[in-house]
Amino acid sequence: MARRITLRKAAGRSDWEAMLVGLNEVQRLAAAAPDGVNLILAGPGSGKTRVITHRVAWLIGQGVAPESILLTTFTRRAAREMVARLSSLVGPAADQVWAGTFHQIANRLLRRREFAEALGYQSNFSILDAEDALDLVAQAIDELGLGTRGRSSTRRGGSESGCGEAGGPLKPSTVQAALSLALNTRTGLPRIVEERFPELSGRIEQVEAIARTYAAKKRAANAMDYDDLLVQWMRLMEQRPDARDRMAREFTHLLVDEMQDTNTLQIEIVETLAAAGAGNLTAVGDDAQSIYRFRGANYDNLLKFPERHPGCRVFRLEINYRSTPEIVAFTNDSIRHNVEGFPKTLISARPASHLKPLAAATSNAYEESDLICQLIQEAVEAGRRLGEIAVLYRNHHDSIVLQGDLVTRGLKYTVRSGLRFFEQAHIKDVLAHLRVLSNPRDETAWRRLLLLLPGIGPAAASRILETILPTANPLDTLATAEAMASAPPRARGRFAAFVADLAQIRAADPGNRPAEAVHAVLKSGYTEILKQKYEHPEQRLKDIEQLGVLAARYDALDRLVADLLLAGDVYGMDTLEPDEPAETLVLSTVHQAKGLEWSMVFVMRLIEESFPNARAVIEPGGLDEERRIFYVAITRAKDELILTYPHLLSRGGRGPVVLTKPSRFLQEIDVNLYERAIVSRDVEPF
């Protein structure tokens, strides 16, 4: 008979103590902090994600119900990573934690029927992505007679007239940006216009009228844009104390990651919840990495957190596990030049590498590109994986010359600043089919579908929508003779085929089988439209097939559509697609690189007026923020940091060549903390 052995816990070691194994002293104190208000200042590479996940695990080990823990993250990627790590600590309980971006969590809450109806919505409301919202703003502008009619003025890449002249056409993207910033910063439109949008000066009443029309159109369509998810969440708590108190009882512990990147509306949401409930709020972040002011992020949310919460405990994570001592010393010397911020000095936990950051000046942009390519090739030949190398830049256009050279040399690369999979036109077309089935009052989705049909333009689409949308069931009305009569005679045959196609997609039971609905779209007349409308149709059809594979993971259409429309979050940080090759060089703006790390990092085009950005420098607090962007860039490097800049530069490859100045961010650093490179070219012998 086999001998049975039962393993027992080590003496004197409780479950919650096991949750803290592997943390350093300060990390343990932060993870096991008492209830109340806590601030964790986490420098780059200091194990922030590890501390957050261990704190959640510790709370669960203390008996806190996982479903009562609300963890907001800056990106969906961060939420997925934290839940995955948490699973290794607490098992299936990790999936019960409310972890996600503010917009994800808002979407989940507002989908509750009682909450949606309290706000005047149905729970199957649609979510408008950025382009759909822009189209609806443009429609509002045109309806008020304040814009240039025609779809070309509302689409990306279209020509939009400026709005500087009094009484001239208003630019939809400018109006949309002003409305969004006003909402997220909780600031009145007049002040926003005065400070950030001088081109709208003197036209506040018109902008406010557009805002009202835009809001009415969204309400009629039972739709919310990204901003509405947060605005309506806050409105629900302000106008319905019973709903606020219910949420406060439900979420007994709140944790906010990347506090420095939250905006005023987001911090008011979490602080309102905390104040109405148990008051357990943990903020995590690094003021030196606050780089999203242009999107409404409020630097003071973190900097003045102790003032707003007297007596809060502060934990400083200053041991850097990512970078070598040489890189850490360089980054410390850079950020100390900022006027504001919590004092901090990072200490590397790694042994000295004797490899200082390298600064290389080149004669021009072409030589800068040649140098970067050559150093990358040499690193790969020496055994470094291409996927462990990144080239970062302040402005996307600075990478164009480099991209050409990489192609010529056969170096595989991926760019983290283009359209994401779910933003591509053909994917949005398929989503529009699903959206009208999920929410038949979604005017934006209907308009997109109708405008795909040959012979139907904006005016005809509007007539059809005026016929079907006011009815009890727009999907049923679409098949009536009245709707057919609204279509132009030359387009009625194609319109009838579209109605039949939509009926077939509807018959696929998309509410419970979204993958079947995607395949039904592929079998419909849309396939021919795609082939006529877009380049590379075969690749696009394969993309839609992959969308069907993704949809097979879902058993509810509403959840699929919401997840896809929130896939990029409001800041567009989740740029790595599931099928992106691992062994490719990464080219990225610094903003897109935040939170990531590579063994070897290049920071290119370090010249005045480019990095720092010339416009940002003249704004109050702009120089400090530009330096924080530089700090984020250089702290991505684990082993090697190379900084490059050209002495001469021409604009657009033509015109006069100008002499550049090295970035002040490089010049202000102690010269003993980095090495300078002398770049020369081989000279062919006579």
XYZ file of C-alpha atoms in Angstrom:
686
model
C 0.000 0.000 0.000
C 1.300 3.457 -0.943
C 2.195 5.723 1.898
C 0.080 8.909 2.063
C 1.883 12.141 2.988
C -0.053 15.339 3.681
C 1.949 18.558 3.393
C 1.342 21.027 6.208
C 1.957 24.762 6.369
C 5.277 25.858 7.772
C 4.965 26.705 11.455
C 4.092 30.321 12.186
C 3.408 31.221 8.576
C -0.127 32.391 7.749
C -1.779 32.651 4.351
C -1.480 36.420 4.263
C 2.212 36.274 5.101
C 2.712 33.937 2.150
C 1.250 36.643 -0.079
C 4.213 38.896 0.740
C 7.031 36.462 -0.012
C 9.596 37.850 -2.431
C 8.945 41.532 -1.725
C 11.528 43.913 -0.348
C 10.883 45.710 2.944
C 9.136 48.787 1.526
C 7.163 46.696 -0.962
C 5.927 44.492 1.910
C 4.880 47.510 3.956
C 2.985 48.953 0.986
C 1.311 45.672 0.058
C 0.201 45.036 3.661
C -0.731 48.655 4.459
C -3.668 49.032 6.860
C -7.114 50.096 5.719
C -7.550 53.784 5.041
C -5.839 56.043 2.519
C -2.426 55.046 1.141
C -0.136 56.564 -1.458
C 2.472 54.373 -3.144
C 5.079 56.371 -5.065
C 6.602 53.864 -7.451
C 9.603 54.830 -9.562
C 10.315 53.155 -12.928
C 11.247 49.489 -12.630
C 10.520 49.440 -8.892
C 8.074 46.529 -8.985
C 4.861 48.576 -9.004
C 2.739 45.886 -10.672
C 4.100 43.295 -8.249
C 3.174 45.435 -5.255
C -0.361 46.133 -6.516
C -1.107 42.481 -7.212
C 0.345 41.406 -3.872
C -1.727 44.050 -2.093
C -4.901 42.723 -3.714
C -3.843 39.180 -2.801
C -3.115 40.301 0.764
C -6.566 41.901 1.044
C -8.192 38.692 -0.168
C -6.045 36.738 2.302
C -7.384 39.027 5.043
C -10.939 38.020 4.177
C -11.912 40.848 1.827
C -14.309 39.544 -0.821
C -12.541 39.747 -4.214
C -15.662 41.149 -5.885
C -15.571 44.100 -3.473
C -12.131 45.196 -4.721
C -12.105 47.800 -7.495
C -8.767 48.179 -9.323
C -8.563 50.816 -12.038
C -5.684 50.658 -14.489
C -4.501 52.954 -17.260
C -4.741 50.310 -19.996
C -6.527 47.037 -20.587
C -3.114 45.432 -21.023
C -2.140 46.421 -17.491
C -5.392 45.017 -16.116
C -4.868 41.706 -17.918
C -1.314 41.443 -16.628
C -2.351 42.143 -13.043
C -5.214 39.634 -13.114
C -2.876 36.998 -14.582
C -0.333 37.587 -11.824
C -3.066 37.630 -9.209
C -4.316 34.254 -10.435
C -0.971 32.707 -9.522
C -1.427 34.000 -5.976
C -5.126 33.483 -5.223
C -6.395 31.238 -8.018
C -9.894 31.701 -9.529
C -10.725 34.469 -7.053
C -8.627 36.787 -9.240
C -11.343 36.810 -11.908
C -13.859 38.183 -9.407
C -11.871 41.373 -8.793
C -13.217 44.407 -10.675
C -10.051 45.193 -12.642
C -9.964 47.380 -15.745
C -9.768 50.881 -17.105
C -12.172 53.535 -15.854
C -14.090 53.210 -19.111
C -14.336 49.419 -18.874
C -15.645 49.571 -15.332
C -18.062 52.374 -16.176
C -19.407 50.295 -19.056
C -20.007 47.293 -16.769
C -21.796 49.388 -14.162
C -23.959 51.360 -16.572
C -25.060 48.167 -18.327
C -27.040 47.353 -15.199
C -30.624 47.934 -16.151
C -31.522 49.967 -13.075
C -28.516 52.256 -13.499
C -29.014 52.754 -17.247
C -32.709 53.519 -16.847
C -32.035 55.920 -13.972
C -29.936 57.903 -16.451
C -32.548 57.719 -19.206
C -30.795 55.047 -21.282
C -31.578 51.469 -22.196
C -28.987 48.979 -21.017
C -28.163 47.974 -24.607
C -26.751 51.436 -25.358
C -24.079 51.667 -28.054
C -20.592 53.040 -27.515
C -19.321 55.450 -30.151
C -15.649 55.244 -30.970
C -13.644 58.383 -31.749
C -14.446 58.432 -35.460
C -18.158 57.790 -34.945
C -18.298 60.553 -32.364
C -16.532 62.906 -34.770
C -19.087 62.123 -37.477
C -21.948 62.871 -35.106
C -20.375 66.179 -34.060
C -20.023 67.053 -37.749
C -23.700 66.266 -38.303
C -24.631 68.509 -35.382
C -22.513 71.317 -36.854
C -24.121 70.947 -40.273
C -27.651 70.818 -38.837
C -26.974 74.147 -37.150
C -25.582 75.602 -40.381
C -22.119 76.100 -38.917
C -20.019 73.757 -41.028
C -19.073 72.557 -44.486
C -21.481 69.873 -45.624
C -20.252 66.601 -47.080
C -18.702 63.456 -45.632
C -15.202 64.435 -46.753
C -15.102 67.088 -44.053
C -15.864 64.645 -41.270
C -13.609 61.705 -42.040
C -10.005 61.250 -41.063
C -7.800 62.402 -43.832
C -10.544 64.621 -45.256
C -10.074 68.327 -45.775
C -11.619 70.265 -42.952
C -11.931 73.987 -43.193
C -10.486 76.042 -40.393
C -12.642 77.946 -37.971
C -10.608 81.017 -37.259
C -12.793 83.432 -39.209
C -15.876 84.709 -37.396
C -18.920 83.056 -38.930
C -16.791 80.600 -40.939
C -17.223 76.829 -40.825
C -16.390 75.166 -37.532
C -13.939 72.293 -37.625
C -15.553 69.150 -36.106
C -12.314 67.784 -34.627
C -11.583 71.079 -32.858
C -15.088 71.297 -31.411
C -14.969 67.660 -30.334
C -11.593 68.138 -28.637
C -12.853 71.201 -26.748
C -16.016 69.435 -25.560
C -14.038 66.387 -24.444
C -11.419 68.383 -22.566
C -14.091 70.457 -20.808
C -15.855 67.313 -19.598
C -12.752 65.457 -18.449
C -11.232 68.435 -16.668
C -14.586 69.517 -15.190
C -13.967 72.972 -16.619
C -16.432 75.327 -18.272
C -16.250 75.696 -22.045
C -15.412 79.435 -21.949
C -12.296 78.802 -19.897
C -11.237 75.800 -22.001
C -11.592 77.828 -25.173
C -9.665 80.749 -23.708
C -6.781 78.571 -22.521
C -6.529 75.872 -25.190
C -8.667 76.678 -28.253
C -8.222 80.321 -29.268
C -9.572 79.480 -32.739
C -13.012 79.090 -31.111
C -12.791 82.433 -29.348
C -15.960 84.494 -29.708
C -18.044 81.468 -30.699
C -18.847 79.949 -27.317
C -22.605 80.142 -27.847
C -22.264 78.252 -31.124
C -20.078 75.576 -29.529
C -22.548 75.190 -26.676
C -25.391 74.820 -29.196
C -23.390 72.109 -30.974
C -22.825 70.366 -27.635
C -26.583 70.346 -26.952
C -27.416 69.035 -30.437
C -24.686 66.405 -30.215
C -25.963 65.260 -26.805
C -29.533 65.062 -28.128
C -28.450 62.971 -31.108
C -26.570 60.555 -28.855
C -29.544 60.283 -26.527
C -31.919 59.602 -29.434
C -29.570 56.880 -30.673
C -29.278 55.352 -27.179
C -25.533 55.846 -27.518
C -22.640 57.111 -25.415
C -19.195 58.237 -26.480
C -16.098 57.484 -24.389
C -16.494 60.639 -22.324
C -20.138 59.840 -21.568
C -19.168 56.608 -19.836
C -17.391 58.600 -17.132
C -19.713 61.621 -17.203
C -22.794 59.437 -16.735
C -21.122 57.394 -13.990
C -20.435 60.592 -12.073
C -23.877 61.987 -12.861
C -25.471 58.824 -11.497
C -23.656 59.230 -8.182
C -24.425 62.947 -7.970
C -28.121 62.698 -8.796
C -28.913 59.325 -7.238
C -27.418 59.013 -3.739
C -29.013 55.571 -3.456
C -27.010 54.363 -6.468
C -23.845 55.986 -5.116
C -24.287 54.340 -1.720
C -24.984 50.979 -3.326
C -21.719 51.172 -5.274
C -19.869 52.362 -2.170
C -21.121 49.327 -0.239
C -20.216 47.054 -3.135
C -16.638 48.350 -3.486
C -15.039 48.415 -0.060
C -11.452 48.785 -1.322
C -10.420 51.041 -4.210
C -6.996 50.941 -5.878
C -5.973 53.383 -8.611
C -2.940 52.587 -10.749
C -1.088 55.378 -12.626
C -2.750 58.073 -10.531
C -0.621 60.746 -12.231
C -2.407 60.024 -15.519
C -5.969 60.386 -14.207
C -8.037 63.421 -15.103
C -10.198 65.513 -12.797
C -13.374 63.574 -13.588
C -11.735 60.216 -12.860
C -10.298 61.280 -9.509
C -13.657 62.748 -8.473
C -15.311 59.419 -9.258
C -12.988 57.346 -7.061
C -12.812 59.891 -4.247
C -16.615 60.189 -4.238
C -16.913 56.417 -3.970
C -14.295 56.214 -1.224
C -15.893 59.030 0.796
C -19.336 57.442 0.556
C -18.032 54.054 1.651
C -15.347 52.596 3.874
C -12.738 55.178 2.858
C -10.208 52.578 1.735
C -8.324 54.161 -1.150
C -4.846 53.269 -2.388
C -3.280 55.480 -5.052
C -0.247 54.244 -6.973
C 1.874 56.243 -9.376
C 4.941 58.278 -10.193
C 4.663 62.029 -10.614
C 7.841 61.963 -12.731
C 5.955 59.939 -15.366
C 2.970 62.252 -15.773
C 2.916 62.853 -19.548
C -0.737 63.083 -20.574
C -1.667 66.680 -19.797
C -2.659 67.174 -23.442
C -5.393 64.559 -22.874
C -6.655 66.207 -19.694
C -4.535 64.348 -17.118
C -4.215 66.386 -13.929
C -0.702 66.326 -12.468
C -2.044 67.523 -9.116
C -4.182 64.390 -8.697
C -1.040 62.659 -7.468
C 1.112 65.598 -6.381
C -1.533 67.003 -4.022
C -2.983 63.671 -2.945
C -1.539 64.001 0.592
C -3.095 67.479 0.898
C -6.530 66.171 -0.052
C -6.152 63.223 2.332
C -4.375 64.431 5.488
C -2.822 61.568 7.407
C -2.490 59.265 4.408
C 0.416 56.842 4.577
C 3.130 57.332 1.924
C 5.351 54.503 0.668
C 8.286 55.201 -1.654
C 9.461 52.424 -3.962
C 12.914 53.611 -5.016
C 14.807 50.385 -5.739
C 14.996 49.969 -9.506
C 15.130 46.347 -10.658
C 15.029 47.167 -14.377
C 18.029 49.271 -15.303
C 21.754 49.200 -14.704
C 23.268 51.628 -12.141
C 24.720 53.666 -15.019
C 21.300 54.190 -16.624
C 19.649 54.888 -13.250
C 22.259 57.552 -12.413
C 21.595 59.199 -15.783
C 17.822 59.243 -15.227
C 18.173 60.597 -11.681
C 20.275 63.497 -12.930
C 17.706 64.320 -15.591
C 14.545 64.463 -13.495
C 16.144 66.480 -10.689
C 15.931 69.535 -12.980
C 12.135 69.599 -12.747
C 10.669 72.353 -10.599
C 7.818 70.350 -9.050
C 7.541 66.763 -7.891
C 8.110 64.450 -4.976
C 11.840 64.221 -4.199
C 13.192 60.823 -5.155
C 16.477 59.078 -5.849
C 16.268 55.718 -7.537
C 18.806 53.052 -6.590
C 19.599 50.220 -8.985
C 19.442 46.708 -7.587
C 21.626 45.448 -10.427
C 25.433 45.174 -10.479
C 27.423 47.782 -12.367
C 27.712 47.122 -16.100
C 30.470 49.690 -16.805
C 28.426 50.645 -19.873
C 27.324 54.253 -19.659
C 24.519 55.704 -21.793
C 25.881 56.704 -25.191
C 25.215 60.067 -26.881
C 25.938 60.216 -30.605
C 25.817 63.299 -32.817
C 25.526 62.733 -36.567
C 25.914 65.098 -39.488
C 22.294 64.788 -40.649
C 19.109 62.731 -40.382
C 20.302 60.155 -42.920
C 23.476 59.503 -40.986
C 21.448 59.285 -37.774
C 19.327 56.574 -39.385
C 22.405 54.744 -40.718
C 23.957 54.774 -37.255
C 20.862 53.365 -35.551
C 20.503 50.619 -38.168
C 24.160 49.648 -37.920
C 24.118 49.473 -34.105
C 20.980 47.351 -34.233
C 22.538 44.956 -36.741
C 25.700 44.689 -34.652
C 23.648 43.984 -31.517
C 21.702 41.220 -33.283
C 24.903 39.709 -34.664
C 26.272 39.717 -31.097
C 23.287 37.667 -29.932
C 20.705 40.227 -28.824
C 17.133 39.428 -29.873
C 15.562 41.963 -32.227
C 12.430 41.949 -30.075
C 14.506 43.272 -27.161
C 15.348 46.491 -29.023
C 13.238 49.646 -29.387
C 13.648 53.027 -31.044
C 11.684 55.795 -29.342
C 10.899 59.285 -30.574
C 8.877 62.315 -29.510
C 7.105 62.749 -32.859
C 6.022 59.948 -35.166
C 7.199 61.714 -38.336
C 10.785 61.622 -37.029
C 10.844 57.872 -37.743
C 10.045 57.987 -41.477
C 13.662 58.071 -42.746
C 14.549 55.266 -40.342
C 11.652 53.125 -41.558
C 12.932 53.412 -45.126
C 16.413 52.290 -44.093
C 15.072 49.370 -42.061
C 13.170 48.107 -45.096
C 16.276 48.434 -47.276
C 18.369 46.471 -44.770
C 15.731 43.781 -44.285
C 15.263 44.451 -40.571
C 11.764 43.524 -39.434
C 10.013 46.184 -37.411
C 6.597 47.133 -36.095
C 5.279 50.643 -35.542
C 3.281 51.330 -32.405
C 1.588 54.486 -33.643
C -0.648 53.464 -36.528
C -4.232 52.301 -36.746
C -5.026 49.350 -34.502
C -6.830 46.282 -35.820
C -10.230 47.357 -34.522
C -9.910 50.851 -36.000
C -9.578 49.631 -39.596
C -12.452 50.566 -41.897
C -13.516 47.035 -42.860
C -13.573 45.881 -39.240
C -15.656 48.925 -38.325
C -18.041 48.017 -41.165
C -18.602 44.559 -39.687
C -19.034 46.029 -36.223
C -21.651 48.390 -37.624
C -23.697 45.361 -38.747
C -23.489 43.962 -35.223
C -24.207 47.308 -33.568
C -27.538 47.865 -35.344
C -28.609 44.406 -34.249
C -27.535 45.075 -30.675
C -29.035 48.586 -30.564
C -31.444 49.303 -33.470
C -31.403 53.023 -32.631
C -27.678 53.396 -33.244
C -27.845 56.154 -35.867
C -24.082 56.273 -36.453
C -23.877 52.553 -37.253
C -26.932 52.731 -39.536
C -25.455 55.694 -41.401
C -22.155 53.865 -41.934
C -23.955 50.847 -43.393
C -26.270 52.845 -45.656
C -23.402 54.908 -47.058
C -21.660 51.695 -48.095
C -24.466 50.997 -50.563
C -23.927 52.198 -54.144
C -26.322 55.010 -55.028
C -27.002 56.064 -51.440
C -25.383 59.298 -50.321
C -25.708 61.397 -47.151
C -29.072 62.919 -48.108
C -30.644 59.563 -49.019
C -29.247 57.950 -45.869
C -30.815 60.731 -43.802
C -34.222 60.166 -45.467
C -34.103 56.444 -44.718
C -33.085 57.081 -41.104
C -35.877 59.625 -40.678
C -38.240 56.870 -41.759
C -37.031 54.010 -39.565
C -35.546 55.518 -36.387
C -38.707 57.111 -34.908
C -40.574 53.782 -35.115
C -40.956 51.191 -32.379
C -38.643 48.718 -34.131
C -36.282 50.183 -36.764
C -35.137 46.711 -37.846
C -38.698 45.700 -38.754
C -39.461 49.067 -40.363
C -36.412 48.679 -42.602
C -38.229 45.925 -44.505
C -41.392 47.970 -45.186
C -42.467 49.601 -48.421
C -42.180 52.995 -46.752
C -38.451 52.463 -46.098
C -37.973 51.215 -49.658
C -39.635 54.354 -50.988
C -37.126 56.453 -49.030
C -34.217 54.988 -51.017
C -33.267 56.492 -54.412
C -34.858 54.529 -57.301
C -31.464 53.528 -58.751
C -30.367 52.114 -55.371
C -33.517 50.176 -54.450
C -32.274 46.869 -55.750
C -29.097 47.080 -53.667
C -31.104 48.389 -50.709
C -33.470 45.405 -50.899
C -30.473 43.043 -50.979
C -29.040 44.798 -47.915
C -32.358 44.368 -46.044
C -32.335 40.659 -46.909
C -28.700 40.331 -45.829
C -29.445 41.963 -42.496
C -32.350 39.567 -41.959
C -29.993 36.624 -42.549
C -27.440 38.024 -40.120
C -30.224 38.595 -37.602
C -31.381 34.981 -38.074
C -27.928 33.790 -37.064
C -28.949 34.700 -33.489
C -26.150 37.225 -32.953
C -27.321 38.020 -29.428
C -26.155 34.609 -28.249
C -23.874 33.558 -31.102
C -21.856 36.587 -32.249
C -19.377 34.419 -34.186
C -22.245 33.168 -36.344
C -23.236 36.768 -37.011
C -19.700 37.630 -38.180
C -19.711 34.652 -40.554
C -23.147 35.719 -41.817
C -21.689 39.118 -42.689
C -18.972 37.338 -44.684
C -21.674 35.473 -46.643
C -23.643 38.644 -47.338
C -23.375 41.195 -50.116
C -20.897 43.112 -47.985
C -18.112 40.905 -49.383
C -18.633 42.363 -52.869
C -18.810 45.886 -51.464
C -15.505 45.298 -49.674
C -13.856 44.086 -52.886
C -15.014 47.174 -54.765
C -14.325 49.714 -52.033
C -10.984 48.737 -50.483
C -7.473 47.805 -51.557
C -6.108 44.353 -50.659
C -9.587 42.817 -50.211
C -8.330 39.280 -49.670
C -6.281 40.355 -46.651
C -9.262 42.264 -45.305
C -11.474 39.194 -45.653
C -8.899 37.221 -43.660
C -9.027 39.955 -41.005
C -12.789 39.489 -40.736
C -12.318 35.733 -40.457
C -9.991 36.390 -37.503
C -12.649 38.640 -36.010
C -14.962 35.623 -36.181
C -12.360 33.555 -34.314
C -12.255 36.214 -31.613
C -16.062 36.421 -31.495
C -16.241 32.683 -30.810
C -14.939 33.420 -27.303
C -18.112 35.376 -26.543
C -21.639 34.185 -25.835
C -23.201 37.657 -25.859
C -23.169 40.200 -28.676
C -23.438 43.198 -26.352
C -20.278 42.184 -24.499
C -18.339 41.538 -27.718
C -19.273 44.900 -29.239
C -18.498 46.802 -26.023
C -15.138 45.061 -25.608
C -14.107 45.784 -29.185
C -15.098 49.433 -29.034
C -13.181 49.846 -25.784
C -10.215 47.863 -27.107
C -7.985 50.896 -27.523
C -9.055 52.679 -24.374
C -9.242 56.427 -24.393
C -5.481 56.907 -24.567
C -4.778 54.306 -27.213
C -2.164 52.424 -25.234
C -3.028 48.845 -26.150
C -1.258 48.725 -29.492
C 0.266 45.236 -29.445
C -1.966 42.924 -31.424
C -2.179 39.213 -30.476
C -0.552 38.125 -33.738
C 2.249 40.707 -33.752
C 5.563 38.850 -34.278
C 7.674 38.789 -31.140
C 11.008 39.047 -32.963
C 10.603 42.460 -34.508
C 12.209 45.769 -33.711
C 9.773 48.188 -32.052
C 9.421 51.773 -33.281
C 7.295 53.819 -30.934
C 6.434 57.263 -29.723
C 7.395 57.725 -26.090
C 3.736 57.998 -25.089
C 2.996 54.588 -26.606
C 6.058 53.080 -24.904
C 5.030 54.018 -21.382
C 4.940 51.007 -19.075
C 7.111 48.871 -21.367
C 10.805 47.963 -21.280
C 13.514 46.707 -23.618
C 17.104 45.574 -23.214
C 18.399 48.142 -25.708
C 16.691 51.498 -26.250
C 17.455 54.246 -28.754
C 16.031 57.732 -28.238
C 16.395 59.598 -31.513
C 16.122 63.172 -32.844
C 17.127 64.752 -29.526
C 17.174 68.330 -30.756
C 15.589 71.570 -29.600
C 12.118 72.284 -31.035
C 11.602 68.559 -31.517
C 12.401 67.042 -28.117
C 11.386 69.143 -26.204
C 8.460 70.081 -28.396
C 8.672 73.776 -29.281
C 4.995 74.541 -28.606
C 4.915 72.722 -25.279
C 7.904 74.658 -23.936
C 6.051 77.995 -24.051
C 3.036 76.672 -22.122
C 2.908 76.907 -18.301
C 4.398 73.709 -16.906
C 5.169 72.538 -20.434
C 8.945 72.229 -20.036
C 8.598 70.074 -16.917
C 6.175 67.794 -18.747
C 8.510 67.491 -21.737
C 11.298 66.504 -19.346
C 8.994 63.893 -17.828
C 8.427 62.529 -21.352
C 12.205 62.305 -21.760
C 12.414 60.596 -18.355
C 9.851 58.007 -19.443
C 11.852 57.366 -22.621
C 15.220 56.787 -20.946
C 13.786 54.682 -18.118
C 12.535 52.079 -20.643
C 16.124 50.821 -21.066
C 17.396 47.847 -19.091
C 20.957 47.361 -20.376
C 21.854 49.872 -23.077
C 20.689 53.426 -23.743
C 21.722 55.244 -26.931
C 20.734 58.850 -27.621
C 21.130 60.340 -31.100
C 20.721 63.724 -32.762
C 21.622 65.238 -36.141
C 23.572 68.499 -36.491
C 21.835 69.455 -39.736
C 18.218 69.015 -40.730
C 16.087 69.934 -43.730
C 12.324 70.212 -43.532
C 10.538 67.828 -45.855
C 13.756 66.792 -47.598
C 13.910 70.071 -49.497
C 14.490 73.732 -48.842
C 17.233 75.208 -46.675
C 19.240 73.005 -44.342
C 19.256 74.348 -40.776
C 21.770 73.904 -37.985
C 20.144 72.231 -35.000
C 20.830 72.529 -31.297
C 21.182 69.431 -29.107
C 18.272 68.971 -26.714
C 18.624 70.768 -23.419
C 17.640 67.488 -21.779
C 20.979 66.043 -22.845
C 23.060 69.157 -22.281
C 21.894 69.643 -18.682
C 23.059 66.190 -17.568
C 26.463 65.739 -15.928
C 28.877 64.807 -18.743
C 30.507 62.223 -16.478
C 27.293 60.172 -16.515
C 27.373 59.325 -20.233
C 29.795 58.632 -23.027
C 30.027 60.576 -26.263
C 30.445 58.773 -29.577
C 32.536 60.029 -32.475
C 30.749 59.095 -35.683
C 32.708 58.947 -38.933
C 32.286 57.264 -42.298
C 34.629 54.833 -44.027
C 36.588 56.590 -46.773
C 37.122 54.622 -49.967
C 40.850 54.541 -50.983
C 41.779 56.060 -54.338
